[in-house]
Amino acid sequence: MSSSPRTCTLLPAPGSPPGRNAQSLSKKAARSQGARRTGGARAPLPRAGRQCKIGGLSPQGCPRIPADRRAAAVDFPGGRMADTSESGPDTDRRPVNEQRRRRIEKIAELKALGIAAYPDRFPRTHTLAEAAALPESAQGLALAGRLTLRRRFGKLTFAHIQDQDKAFQIALERDKVATASLAGKDAYAVFQHLIDLGDFIGCEGDLMRTKTGELTLSVKRFTLLAKSLRPLPEKWHGLRDLELCYRQRYLDLIMNADTRARFALRRRVIAAFRETLDREGFVEVTTPTLVPTASGALATPFVTHHQALDMPAYLRIAPETYLKRLIVGGYDKVYEFAQSFRNEGMDPSHLQEFALLEYYCAFWNYEDNMRFTEKLLAAVIAAAAGSPVVRFQGREIDFTPPWPRIAFRDALTQYAGVAPEDFPTVESLRAEVKKRAPDVEGIEHMGRGSLLDQLYKKCARPQMLGPAFLVGHPIELSPLARRSDADPQLTDRFQVLAGGREIVNAYSELVAPIEQRERFEEQAALRREGDAEAMAAEDDYLLCMEYGMPPTSGWGLGLERFLCLLADRENLRDVVFFPFMRPQSDGGGAADAGAADDTGAPQAPEGA
RNA sequence: GGGGGCAUAGCUCAGCUGGUAGAGCAGCGCCCUUUUAAGGCGAAGGUCGGAGGUUCGAAUCCUCCUGCCCUCACCA
């Protein structure tokens, strides 16, 4: 590959690139010169040398890009991007870098060679995982993926392409490779100079094995499937910046295998739940996310406005009362993966939007439910994680049934060292809680139930590795749960504890409408001043109950929390593709100055 | 909302008690037919998150703002 034959005569010699005689200039001066060049002129084209080089390889001579086209290449959006005052077809306001500009130029150069940057399809014969399972004699494969690594050796290049489930090595040899319109050196030069890491390509060829024994596609023909304009993150470290991982999850997914594994786990867990519940005769249903009143839990809802009805509307905080309406409607066993929303504080263990898996089974009580829960979770964990033993925060949690049961009161006694019966009055209990958990705010306003709950959350729960069933919750904590026949102060309720967290909350449902009405009223008196909206919803639900609800046990699991346990993660955002983020002002640009002042001007959304 | 931390090239990171910014990867030019983060040579690439202030001089010190992470409080 000597350089002289393919250097176009109208171009400067390779040794003296135009506009780059910067050695005599300071770094800064050189930079500003570069900026001026990109900002304005289409004059001496520093890139033309490369354009010609590709063309120059052609046996037909030098089919270099015609002057008008070449100008177009530079006048393309990327060529103008440096000048932010101009609003071209490209509305991206982020600071433009040289690499992006160059890639946009490449689109035009490819076009001049008859290669489309964004063709409409590519018929592949195998996924990469399928290809990896083929014998090395396999021929006539067509594979597709994103180019993620490239190792060039002169006339031979190894590269990796990556699809949903697998990365696979390809090899291109200069004298054997082609595109639809070019062959040999020309095609190879296209791959070397106009195809970038991040591009999607399709590759046709035969399998072979390299000297090191790796199954590899020997590429006879490649096709550009999509041009990428931005460089991929660092190939070795991947994307580390947490904020970028959340905001640009696609990059996290491209670069970080553990992220892909985490979301694959999510997929398997959901599939395993569906499979198991379906097999047990549960019916998957969909109930409303947009509701006239938020009920089913004590939480602040997101409020919106229903235009046509001119009334407030809410995003559900739980599917519970709708699923119970279906039980009244005659369903025996229902479940829903319910995307739910709670407008409350953000921290690593709370999301505003999260997935709640709930099921309800008629004619079961909470004991039936506990037996089923052991089976269900053990099956799901084994199917999704491969073993009933989960490693979490350096400890092992074995979900093999049966799991121990521990009474709420005993948990307090054993783990917090407080026996509730020793504090018969609210005042004495309050004093004790103050002593044990001095950092809790609002103790003065808490009733007995909340005080016990605080004690449990602060002093007992963190130490309970589990899995275990926590039973015998005080009635004050469970307005929708059935009162225990044995002890009227308790409910027929259980939680599953694992890793110091509550994974599942379930109970024998309260199905007696008159008692339910009383319990709601107690709650309202205890908690807030019973606003009209909340009462209306409860009325509607009570109406439903009055038609008769069979004995029923219901069950709820926070999917993200469960996934965190299985994925050994602390932050729920790690198991959600796109956690909610405050829009980022575009960082520095002129447009930003306006948005940053105290007028509270509208920000990024316009551009986004 | 309170407290603590972080923000430097597209990415991953250095940058000392203030003296005007550096590496690796990616990109660009060149060499290279069996690599696995290939290697080698060369040249580039930066409003040091933003705005003020202190100073002869600020990535570095101070104040405010923005975003993110952790933590406490509330709810799952």
PDB file of C-alpha atoms in Angstrom, chain A residues 285 287-288 291-298 316-329 334 336 338 342 356 358 360 479-480 507 509-510 516 520 534 536-545 549:
ATOM      1  CA  VAL A 285     -55.141  -9.086  33.795  1.00  0.00           C
ATOM      2  CA  THR A 287     -56.345  -2.818  35.370  1.00  0.00           C
ATOM      3  CA  PRO A 288     -56.182   0.948  35.035  1.00  0.00           C
ATOM      4  CA  VAL A 291     -57.542   6.370  37.944  1.00  0.00           C
ATOM      5  CA  PRO A 292     -60.101   8.815  39.356  1.00  0.00           C
ATOM      6  CA  THR A 293     -58.787   8.164  42.863  1.00  0.00           C
ATOM      7  CA  ALA A 294     -55.582   6.613  44.078  1.00  0.00           C
ATOM      8  CA  SER A 295     -56.193   3.841  46.564  1.00  0.00           C
ATOM      9  CA  GLY A 296     -54.792   0.522  47.677  1.00  0.00           C
ATOM     10  CA  ALA A 297     -51.955   1.944  49.714  1.00  0.00           C
ATOM     11  CA  LEU A 298     -51.043   4.921  51.799  1.00  0.00           C
ATOM     12  CA  ARG A 316     -52.288   4.441  40.502  1.00  0.00           C
ATOM     13  CA  ILE A 317     -50.308   3.805  43.644  1.00  0.00           C
ATOM     14  CA  ALA A 318     -51.317   0.103  43.608  1.00  0.00           C
ATOM     15  CA  PRO A 319     -53.642  -2.163  41.619  1.00  0.00           C
ATOM     16  CA  GLU A 320     -55.092  -3.724  44.761  1.00  0.00           C
ATOM     17  CA  THR A 321     -58.680  -2.535  44.853  1.00  0.00           C
ATOM     18  CA  TYR A 322     -59.171  -3.154  41.128  1.00  0.00           C
ATOM     19  CA  LEU A 323     -57.865  -6.697  41.367  1.00  0.00           C
ATOM     20  CA  LYS A 324     -60.221  -7.320  44.267  1.00  0.00           C
ATOM     21  CA  ARG A 325     -63.089  -5.988  42.176  1.00  0.00           C
ATOM     22  CA  LEU A 326     -62.228  -8.743  39.707  1.00  0.00           C
ATOM     23  CA  ILE A 327     -62.427 -11.311  42.501  1.00  0.00           C
ATOM     24  CA  VAL A 328     -65.910  -9.991  43.256  1.00  0.00           C
ATOM     25  CA  GLY A 329     -66.558 -10.214  39.528  1.00  0.00           C
ATOM     26  CA  VAL A 334     -55.730 -13.038  38.993  1.00  0.00           C
ATOM     27  CA  GLU A 336     -50.928  -8.199  37.249  1.00  0.00           C
ATOM     28  CA  ALA A 338     -48.707  -3.254  37.666  1.00  0.00           C
ATOM     29  CA  ARG A 342     -45.827   7.185  44.145  1.00  0.00           C
ATOM     30  CA  LEU A 356     -45.696  -4.109  41.537  1.00  0.00           C
ATOM     31  CA  GLU A 358     -49.811  -8.531  42.764  1.00  0.00           C
ATOM     32  CA  TYR A 360     -55.207 -12.571  44.472  1.00  0.00           C
ATOM     33  CA  PRO A 479     -56.229  -1.408  57.007  1.00  0.00           C
ATOM     34  CA  LEU A 480     -57.035  -3.836  54.198  1.00  0.00           C
ATOM     35  CA  TYR A 507     -52.611 -11.165  53.785  1.00  0.00           C
ATOM     36  CA  GLU A 509     -58.081  -9.939  52.608  1.00  0.00           C
ATOM     37  CA  LEU A 510     -60.646  -8.159  54.643  1.00  0.00           C
ATOM     38  CA  GLN A 516     -63.912  -2.441  56.110  1.00  0.00           C
ATOM     39  CA  PHE A 520     -61.173   3.073  56.725  1.00  0.00           C
ATOM     40  CA  ALA A 534     -60.081   9.385  49.246  1.00  0.00           C
ATOM     41  CA  ALA A 536     -65.137   8.616  47.293  1.00  0.00           C
ATOM     42  CA  ALA A 537     -62.855   5.870  46.054  1.00  0.00           C
ATOM     43  CA  GLU A 538     -63.321   3.871  49.165  1.00  0.00           C
ATOM     44  CA  ASP A 539     -67.060   4.167  48.763  1.00  0.00           C
ATOM     45  CA  ASP A 540     -66.845   2.725  45.312  1.00  0.00           C
ATOM     46  CA  TYR A 541     -64.726  -0.130  46.551  1.00  0.00           C
ATOM     47  CA  LEU A 542     -67.064  -0.695  49.517  1.00  0.00           C
ATOM     48  CA  LEU A 543     -70.013  -0.812  47.140  1.00  0.00           C
ATOM     49  CA  CYS A 544     -68.237  -3.579  45.283  1.00  0.00           C
ATOM     50  CA  MET A 545     -67.533  -5.469  48.502  1.00  0.00           C
ATOM     51  CA  MET A 549     -66.301 -11.076  48.166  1.00  0.00           C
TER      52      MET A 549
END
